[in-house]
PDB file of C-alpha atoms in Angstrom:
ATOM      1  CA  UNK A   1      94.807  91.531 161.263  1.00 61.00           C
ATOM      2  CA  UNK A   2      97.877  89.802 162.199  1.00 65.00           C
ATOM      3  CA  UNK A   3      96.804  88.565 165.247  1.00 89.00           C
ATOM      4  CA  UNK A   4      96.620  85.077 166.962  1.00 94.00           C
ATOM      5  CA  UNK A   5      94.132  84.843 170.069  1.00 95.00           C
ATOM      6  CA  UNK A   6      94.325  82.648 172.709  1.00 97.00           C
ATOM      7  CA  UNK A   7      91.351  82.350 175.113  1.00 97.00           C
ATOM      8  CA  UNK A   8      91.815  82.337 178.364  1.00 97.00           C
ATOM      9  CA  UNK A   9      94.700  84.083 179.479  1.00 95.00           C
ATOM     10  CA  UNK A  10      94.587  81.679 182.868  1.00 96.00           C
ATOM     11  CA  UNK A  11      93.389  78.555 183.652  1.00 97.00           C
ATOM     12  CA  UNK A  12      93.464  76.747 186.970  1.00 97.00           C
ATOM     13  CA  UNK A  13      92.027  73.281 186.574  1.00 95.00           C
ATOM     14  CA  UNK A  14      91.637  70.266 189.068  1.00 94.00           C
ATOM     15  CA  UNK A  15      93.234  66.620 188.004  1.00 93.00           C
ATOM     16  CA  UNK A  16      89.495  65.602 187.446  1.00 92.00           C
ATOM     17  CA  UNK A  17      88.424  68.278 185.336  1.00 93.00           C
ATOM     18  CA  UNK A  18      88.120  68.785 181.534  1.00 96.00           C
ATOM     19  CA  UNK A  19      88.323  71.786 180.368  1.00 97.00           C
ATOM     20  CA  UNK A  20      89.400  73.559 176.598  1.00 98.00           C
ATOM     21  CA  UNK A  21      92.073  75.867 175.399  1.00 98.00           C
ATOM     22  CA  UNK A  22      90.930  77.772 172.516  1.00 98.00           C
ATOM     23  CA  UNK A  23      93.276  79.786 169.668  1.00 98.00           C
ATOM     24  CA  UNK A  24      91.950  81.934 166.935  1.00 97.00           C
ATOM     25  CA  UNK A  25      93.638  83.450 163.703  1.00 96.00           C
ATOM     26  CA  UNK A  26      91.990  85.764 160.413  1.00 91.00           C
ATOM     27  CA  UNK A  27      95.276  85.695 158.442  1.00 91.00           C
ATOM     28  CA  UNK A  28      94.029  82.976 155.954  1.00 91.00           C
ATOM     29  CA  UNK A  29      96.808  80.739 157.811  1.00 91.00           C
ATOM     30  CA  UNK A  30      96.499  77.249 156.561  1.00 90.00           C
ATOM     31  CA  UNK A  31      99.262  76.010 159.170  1.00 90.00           C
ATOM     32  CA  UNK A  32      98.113  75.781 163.134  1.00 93.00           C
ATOM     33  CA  UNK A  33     100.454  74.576 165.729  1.00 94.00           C
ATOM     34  CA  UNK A  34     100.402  74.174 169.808  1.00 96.00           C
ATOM     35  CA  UNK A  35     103.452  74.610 171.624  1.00 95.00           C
ATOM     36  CA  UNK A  36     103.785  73.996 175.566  1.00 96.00           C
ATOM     37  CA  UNK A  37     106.466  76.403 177.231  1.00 94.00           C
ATOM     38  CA  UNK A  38     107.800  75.624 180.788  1.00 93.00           C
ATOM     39  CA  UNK A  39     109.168  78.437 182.552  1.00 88.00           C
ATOM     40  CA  UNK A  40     112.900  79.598 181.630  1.00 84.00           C
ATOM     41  CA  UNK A  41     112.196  76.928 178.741  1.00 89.00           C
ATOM     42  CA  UNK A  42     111.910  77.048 175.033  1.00 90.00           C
ATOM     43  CA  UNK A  43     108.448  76.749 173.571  1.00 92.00           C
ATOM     44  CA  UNK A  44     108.430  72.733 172.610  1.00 93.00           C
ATOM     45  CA  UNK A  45     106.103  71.732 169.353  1.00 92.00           C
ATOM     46  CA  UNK A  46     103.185  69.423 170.528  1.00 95.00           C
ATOM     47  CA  UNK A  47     100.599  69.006 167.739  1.00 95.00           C
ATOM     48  CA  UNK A  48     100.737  70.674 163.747  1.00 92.00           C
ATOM     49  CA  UNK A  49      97.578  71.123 162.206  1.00 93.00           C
ATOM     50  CA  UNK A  50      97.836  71.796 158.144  1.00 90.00           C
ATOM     51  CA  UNK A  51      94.942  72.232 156.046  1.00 90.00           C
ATOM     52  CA  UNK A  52      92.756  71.436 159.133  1.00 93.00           C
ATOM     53  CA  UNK A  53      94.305  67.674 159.123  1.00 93.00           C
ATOM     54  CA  UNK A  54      96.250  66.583 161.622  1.00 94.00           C
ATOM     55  CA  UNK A  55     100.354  66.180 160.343  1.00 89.00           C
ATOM     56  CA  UNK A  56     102.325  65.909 163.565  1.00 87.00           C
ATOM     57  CA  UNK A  57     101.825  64.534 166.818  1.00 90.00           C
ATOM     58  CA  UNK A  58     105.130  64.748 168.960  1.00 88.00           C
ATOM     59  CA  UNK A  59     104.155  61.715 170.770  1.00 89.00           C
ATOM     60  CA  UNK A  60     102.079  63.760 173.057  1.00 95.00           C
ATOM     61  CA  UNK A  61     100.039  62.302 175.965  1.00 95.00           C
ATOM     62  CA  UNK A  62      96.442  61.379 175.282  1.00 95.00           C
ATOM     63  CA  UNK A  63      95.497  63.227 178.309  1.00 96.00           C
ATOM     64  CA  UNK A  64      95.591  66.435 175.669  1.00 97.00           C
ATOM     65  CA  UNK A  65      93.379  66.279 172.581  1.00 97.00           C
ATOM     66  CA  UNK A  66      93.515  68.744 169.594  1.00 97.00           C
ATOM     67  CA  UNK A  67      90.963  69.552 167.288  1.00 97.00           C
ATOM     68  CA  UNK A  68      90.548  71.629 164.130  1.00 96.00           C
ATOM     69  CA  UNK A  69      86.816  72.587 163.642  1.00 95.00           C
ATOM     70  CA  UNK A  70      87.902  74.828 160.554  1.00 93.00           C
ATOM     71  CA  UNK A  71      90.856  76.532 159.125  1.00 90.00           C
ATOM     72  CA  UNK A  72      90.799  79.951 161.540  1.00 95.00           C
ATOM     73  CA  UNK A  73      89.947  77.750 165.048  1.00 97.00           C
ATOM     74  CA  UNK A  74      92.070  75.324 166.844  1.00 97.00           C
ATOM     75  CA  UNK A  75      91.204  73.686 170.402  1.00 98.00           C
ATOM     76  CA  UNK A  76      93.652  71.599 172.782  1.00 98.00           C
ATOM     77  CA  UNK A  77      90.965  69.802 174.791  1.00 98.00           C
ATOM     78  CA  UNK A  78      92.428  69.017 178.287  1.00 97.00           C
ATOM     79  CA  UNK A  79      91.216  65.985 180.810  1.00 96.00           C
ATOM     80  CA  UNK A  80      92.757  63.832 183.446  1.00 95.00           C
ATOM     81  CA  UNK A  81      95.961  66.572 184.273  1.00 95.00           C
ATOM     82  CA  UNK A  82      98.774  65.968 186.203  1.00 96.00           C
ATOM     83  CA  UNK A  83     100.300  68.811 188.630  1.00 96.00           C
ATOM     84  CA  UNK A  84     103.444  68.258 185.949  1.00 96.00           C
ATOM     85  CA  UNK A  85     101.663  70.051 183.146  1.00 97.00           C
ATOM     86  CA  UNK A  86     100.825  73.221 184.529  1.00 97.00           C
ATOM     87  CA  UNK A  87     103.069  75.581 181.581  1.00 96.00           C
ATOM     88  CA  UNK A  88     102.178  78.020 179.416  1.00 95.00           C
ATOM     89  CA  UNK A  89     100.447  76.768 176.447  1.00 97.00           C
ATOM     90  CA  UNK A  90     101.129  78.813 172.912  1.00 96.00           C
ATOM     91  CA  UNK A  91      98.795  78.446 169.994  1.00 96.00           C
ATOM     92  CA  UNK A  92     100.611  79.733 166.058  1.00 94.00           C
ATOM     93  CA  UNK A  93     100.016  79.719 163.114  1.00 93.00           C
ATOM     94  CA  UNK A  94     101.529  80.479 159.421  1.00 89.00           C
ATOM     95  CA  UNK A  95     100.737  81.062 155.896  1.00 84.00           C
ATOM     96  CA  UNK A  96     102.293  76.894 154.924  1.00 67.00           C
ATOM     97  CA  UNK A  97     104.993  75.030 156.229  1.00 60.00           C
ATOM     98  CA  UNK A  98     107.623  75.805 153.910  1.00 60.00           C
ATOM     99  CA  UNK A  99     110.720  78.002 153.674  1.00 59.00           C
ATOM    100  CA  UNK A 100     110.081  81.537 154.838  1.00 65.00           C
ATOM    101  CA  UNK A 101     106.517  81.516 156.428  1.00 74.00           C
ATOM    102  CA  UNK A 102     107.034  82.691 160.023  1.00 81.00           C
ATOM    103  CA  UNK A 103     105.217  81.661 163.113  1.00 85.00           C
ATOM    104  CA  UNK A 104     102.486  84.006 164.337  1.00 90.00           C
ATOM    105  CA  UNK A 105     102.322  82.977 167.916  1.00 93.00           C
ATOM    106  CA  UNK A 106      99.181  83.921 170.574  1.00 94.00           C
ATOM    107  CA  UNK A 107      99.985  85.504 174.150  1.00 92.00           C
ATOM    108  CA  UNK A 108      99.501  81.865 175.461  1.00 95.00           C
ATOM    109  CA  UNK A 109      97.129  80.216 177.743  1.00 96.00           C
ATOM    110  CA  UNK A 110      99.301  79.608 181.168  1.00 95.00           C
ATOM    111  CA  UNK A 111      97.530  76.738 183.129  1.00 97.00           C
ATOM    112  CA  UNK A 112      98.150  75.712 186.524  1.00 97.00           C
ATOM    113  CA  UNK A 113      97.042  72.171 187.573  1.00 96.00           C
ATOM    114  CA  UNK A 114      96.200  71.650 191.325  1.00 95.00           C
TER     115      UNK A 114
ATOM    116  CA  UNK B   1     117.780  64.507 165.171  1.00 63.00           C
ATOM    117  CA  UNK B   2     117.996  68.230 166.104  1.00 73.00           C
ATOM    118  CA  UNK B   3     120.331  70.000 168.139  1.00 88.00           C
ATOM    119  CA  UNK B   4     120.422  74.100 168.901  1.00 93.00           C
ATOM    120  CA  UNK B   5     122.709  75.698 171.037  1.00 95.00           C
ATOM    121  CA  UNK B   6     122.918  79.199 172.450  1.00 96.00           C
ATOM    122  CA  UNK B   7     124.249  80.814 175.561  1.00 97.00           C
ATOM    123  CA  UNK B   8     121.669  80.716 178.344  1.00 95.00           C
ATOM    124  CA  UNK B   9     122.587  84.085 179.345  1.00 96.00           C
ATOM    125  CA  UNK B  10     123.986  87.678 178.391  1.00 98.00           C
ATOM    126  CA  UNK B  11     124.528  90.816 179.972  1.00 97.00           C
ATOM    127  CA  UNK B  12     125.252  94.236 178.406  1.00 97.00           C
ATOM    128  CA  UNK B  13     125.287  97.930 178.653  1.00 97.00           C
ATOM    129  CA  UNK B  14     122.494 100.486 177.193  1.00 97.00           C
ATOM    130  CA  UNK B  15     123.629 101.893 174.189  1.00 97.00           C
ATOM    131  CA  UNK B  16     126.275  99.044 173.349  1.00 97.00           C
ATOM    132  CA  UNK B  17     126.277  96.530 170.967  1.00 97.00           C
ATOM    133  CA  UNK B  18     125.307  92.767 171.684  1.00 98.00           C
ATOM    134  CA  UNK B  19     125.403  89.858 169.974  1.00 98.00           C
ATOM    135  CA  UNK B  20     123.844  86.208 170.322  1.00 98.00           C
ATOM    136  CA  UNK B  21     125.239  83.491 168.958  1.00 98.00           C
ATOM    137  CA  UNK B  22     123.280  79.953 167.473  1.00 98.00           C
ATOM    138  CA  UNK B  23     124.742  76.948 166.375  1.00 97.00           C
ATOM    139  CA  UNK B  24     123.011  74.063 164.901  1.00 95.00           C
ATOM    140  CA  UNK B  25     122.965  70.498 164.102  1.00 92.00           C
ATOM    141  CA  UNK B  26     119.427  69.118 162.302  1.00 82.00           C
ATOM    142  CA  UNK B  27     118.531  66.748 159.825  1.00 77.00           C
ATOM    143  CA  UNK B  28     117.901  69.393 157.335  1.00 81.00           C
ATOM    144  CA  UNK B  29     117.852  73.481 156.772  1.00 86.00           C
ATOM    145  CA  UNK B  30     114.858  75.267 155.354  1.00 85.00           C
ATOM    146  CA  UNK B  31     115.680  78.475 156.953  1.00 89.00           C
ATOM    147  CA  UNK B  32     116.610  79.837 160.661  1.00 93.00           C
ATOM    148  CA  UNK B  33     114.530  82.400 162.619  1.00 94.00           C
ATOM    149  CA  UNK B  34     115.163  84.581 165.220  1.00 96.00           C
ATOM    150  CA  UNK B  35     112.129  85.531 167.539  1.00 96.00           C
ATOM    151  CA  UNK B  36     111.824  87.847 170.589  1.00 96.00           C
ATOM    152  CA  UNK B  37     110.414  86.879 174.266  1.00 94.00           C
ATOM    153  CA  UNK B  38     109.310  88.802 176.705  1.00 93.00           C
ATOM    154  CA  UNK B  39     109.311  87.240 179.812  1.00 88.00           C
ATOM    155  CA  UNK B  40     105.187  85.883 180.575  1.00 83.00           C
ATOM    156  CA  UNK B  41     104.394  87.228 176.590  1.00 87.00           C
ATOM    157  CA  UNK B  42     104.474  85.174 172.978  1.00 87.00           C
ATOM    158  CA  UNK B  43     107.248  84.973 170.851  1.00 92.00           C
ATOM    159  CA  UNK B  44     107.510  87.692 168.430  1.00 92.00           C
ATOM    160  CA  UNK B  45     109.265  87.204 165.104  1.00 91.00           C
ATOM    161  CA  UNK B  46     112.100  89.293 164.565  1.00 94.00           C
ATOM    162  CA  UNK B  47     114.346  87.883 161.489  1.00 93.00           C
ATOM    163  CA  UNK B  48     115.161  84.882 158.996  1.00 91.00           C
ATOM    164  CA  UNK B  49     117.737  83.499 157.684  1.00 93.00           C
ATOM    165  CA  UNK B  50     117.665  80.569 154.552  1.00 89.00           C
ATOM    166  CA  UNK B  51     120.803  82.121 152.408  1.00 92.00           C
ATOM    167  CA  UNK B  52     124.227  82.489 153.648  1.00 96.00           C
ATOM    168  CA  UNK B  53     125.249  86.337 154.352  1.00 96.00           C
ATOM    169  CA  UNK B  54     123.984  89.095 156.746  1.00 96.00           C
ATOM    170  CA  UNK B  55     120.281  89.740 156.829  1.00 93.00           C
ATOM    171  CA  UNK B  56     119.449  93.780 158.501  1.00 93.00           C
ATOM    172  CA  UNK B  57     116.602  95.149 159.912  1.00 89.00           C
ATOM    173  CA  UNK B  58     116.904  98.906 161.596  1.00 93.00           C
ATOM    174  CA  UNK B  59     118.884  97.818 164.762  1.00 96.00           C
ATOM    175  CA  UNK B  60     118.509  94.415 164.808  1.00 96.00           C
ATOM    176  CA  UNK B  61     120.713  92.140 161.990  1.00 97.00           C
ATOM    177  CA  UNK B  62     121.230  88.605 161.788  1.00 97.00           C
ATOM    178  CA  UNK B  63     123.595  86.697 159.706  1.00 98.00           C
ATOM    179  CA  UNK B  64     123.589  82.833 158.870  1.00 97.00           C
ATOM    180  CA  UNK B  65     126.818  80.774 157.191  1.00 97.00           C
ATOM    181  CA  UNK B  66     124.925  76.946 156.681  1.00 94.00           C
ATOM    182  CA  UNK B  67     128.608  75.110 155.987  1.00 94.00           C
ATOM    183  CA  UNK B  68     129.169  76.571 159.727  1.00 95.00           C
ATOM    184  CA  UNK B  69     125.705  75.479 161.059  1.00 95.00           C
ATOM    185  CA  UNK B  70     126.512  78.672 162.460  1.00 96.00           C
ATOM    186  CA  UNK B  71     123.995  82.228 163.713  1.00 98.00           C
ATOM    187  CA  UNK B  72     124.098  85.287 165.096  1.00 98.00           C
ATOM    188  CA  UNK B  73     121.480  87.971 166.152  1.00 98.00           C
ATOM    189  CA  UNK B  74     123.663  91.781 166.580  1.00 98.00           C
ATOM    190  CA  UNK B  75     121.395  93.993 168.399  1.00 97.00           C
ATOM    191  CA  UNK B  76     122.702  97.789 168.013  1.00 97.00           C
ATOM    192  CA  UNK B  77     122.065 100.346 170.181  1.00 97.00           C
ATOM    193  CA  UNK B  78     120.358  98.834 173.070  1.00 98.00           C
ATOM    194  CA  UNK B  79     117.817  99.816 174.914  1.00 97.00           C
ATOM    195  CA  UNK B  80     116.409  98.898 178.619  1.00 97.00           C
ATOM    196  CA  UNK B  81     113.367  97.572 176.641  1.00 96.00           C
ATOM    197  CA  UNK B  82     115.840  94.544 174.352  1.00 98.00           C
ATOM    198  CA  UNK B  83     116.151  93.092 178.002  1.00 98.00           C
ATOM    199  CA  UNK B  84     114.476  89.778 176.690  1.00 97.00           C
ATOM    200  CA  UNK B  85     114.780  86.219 175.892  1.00 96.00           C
ATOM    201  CA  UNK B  86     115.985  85.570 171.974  1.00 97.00           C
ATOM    202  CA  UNK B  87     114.899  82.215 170.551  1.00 96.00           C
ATOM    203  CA  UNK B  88     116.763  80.543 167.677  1.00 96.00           C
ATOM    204  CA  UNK B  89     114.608  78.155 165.371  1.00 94.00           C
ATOM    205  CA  UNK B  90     115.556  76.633 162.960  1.00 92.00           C
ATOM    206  CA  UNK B  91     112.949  74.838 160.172  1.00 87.00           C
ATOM    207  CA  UNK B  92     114.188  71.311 158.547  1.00 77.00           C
ATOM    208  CA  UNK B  93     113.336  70.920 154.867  1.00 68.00           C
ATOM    209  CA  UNK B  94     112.173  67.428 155.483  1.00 56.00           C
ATOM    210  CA  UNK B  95     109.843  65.833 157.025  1.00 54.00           C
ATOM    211  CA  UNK B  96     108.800  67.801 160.237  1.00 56.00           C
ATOM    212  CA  UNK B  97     108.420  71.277 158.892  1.00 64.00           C
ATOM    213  CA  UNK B  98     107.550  73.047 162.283  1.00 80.00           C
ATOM    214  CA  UNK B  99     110.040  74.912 164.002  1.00 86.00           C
ATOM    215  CA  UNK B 100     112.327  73.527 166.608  1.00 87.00           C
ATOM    216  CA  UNK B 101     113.560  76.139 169.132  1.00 92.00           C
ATOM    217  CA  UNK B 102     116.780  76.618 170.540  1.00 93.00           C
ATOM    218  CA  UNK B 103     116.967  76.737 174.465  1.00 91.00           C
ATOM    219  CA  UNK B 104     117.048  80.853 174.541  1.00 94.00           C
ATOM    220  CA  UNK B 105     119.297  83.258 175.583  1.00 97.00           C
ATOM    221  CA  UNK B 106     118.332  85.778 178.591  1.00 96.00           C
ATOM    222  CA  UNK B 107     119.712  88.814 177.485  1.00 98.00           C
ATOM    223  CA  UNK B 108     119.406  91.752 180.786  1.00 97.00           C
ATOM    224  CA  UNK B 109     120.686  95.222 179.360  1.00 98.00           C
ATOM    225  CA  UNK B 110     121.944  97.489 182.236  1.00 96.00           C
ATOM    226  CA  UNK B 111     122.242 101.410 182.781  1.00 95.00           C
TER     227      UNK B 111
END
């Protein structure tokens, strides 16, 4: 299984809602990353996850919350949206964070905010 | 800091030969990767670099020179379906170990 799922494929969300982006892996990845891809943009890094602990925060908005419940799950809790962060939100992961371990990246989440 | 640059966009024929160039300024090197976009799909890995010296994978290669700062993904023999965006990334050996992507480079193959 070399597979990274992202659940939902499409979210539309109001300002006022909360609502959770969910990504899954099975390859015994210890490394867990969110990326947040405008369109005809790079994918830029958001939050790392390694061994389940937090490690970097790119000085992200509070607005977007990640959590780590255990080494194969990582959420991106949403709340309080602006119209500005409607992208498409990718979830990877690989084996550490050292020299050749590629990125296994999910099909993405894209979220519209109304 | 981290720069990555690569041409936003490239055109070429079926059948040809392409290549995509990368250059790079970061605060570190612990390796260079190449991935594949589709436009509205994930990134898909496609090659790495860490050594100097021409890396090849069936028709895809990519070679790295690190005094240069310097990339390039040669796609041979293309095909309708390498119309795609290709993503440079390079990983720093310090400090922030995630990848930091390049802006992209549209590549549209014609008949």
């Amino acid at each position: 299984d070399t597979e990274v799922t992202q659940t939902p494929k499409h979210l539309v969300m109001g300002m006022t809602n909360k609502k959770s982006l969910k990504c899954e892996q099975h390859m015994g990845h210890r490394a867990m990353y969110w990326y947040k891809q405008k369109a005809k943009k790079p994918p830029e890094l958001m939050f790392v996850y390694s061994y389940e602990k937090l490690s970097i925060n790119e000085s992200v908005p509070s607005r977007f919350s990640p959590e780590c419940p255990n080494s194969s799950l990582l959420n991106l809790h949403l709340h309080a949206l602006q119209p500005e962060d409607s992208a498409l939100y990718l979830c990877a992961s690989s084996q550490g964070q050292a020299g050749n371990t590629e990125a296994f990246f999910g099909q993405g989440t894209r979220l519209t905010v109304v | 800091g981290q720069n990555i640059d690569q041409p936003t966009e490239m055109t070429a024929t079926e059948g040809a030969i392409v290549q995509i160039n990368c250059t790079y300024q970061t605060s570190g090197f612990n390796g260079l990767f190449w991935y594949q976009q589709h436009a509205g799909e994930a990134p898909t890995f496609l090659s790495y670099n860490v050594l100097d010296g021409l890396e090849e994978k069936g028709r895809f290669s990519s070679f790295l020179s690190r005094s240069k700062g310097y990339s390039y993904l040669l796609l041979k023999e293309l095909q309708m379906k390498d119309s795609a965006s290709y993503l440079c990334a390079v990983r720093p050996d310090t400090g922030r170990r995630a990848l930091t992507f390049g802006s992209g480079t549209r590549l549209q193959v014609q008949p």
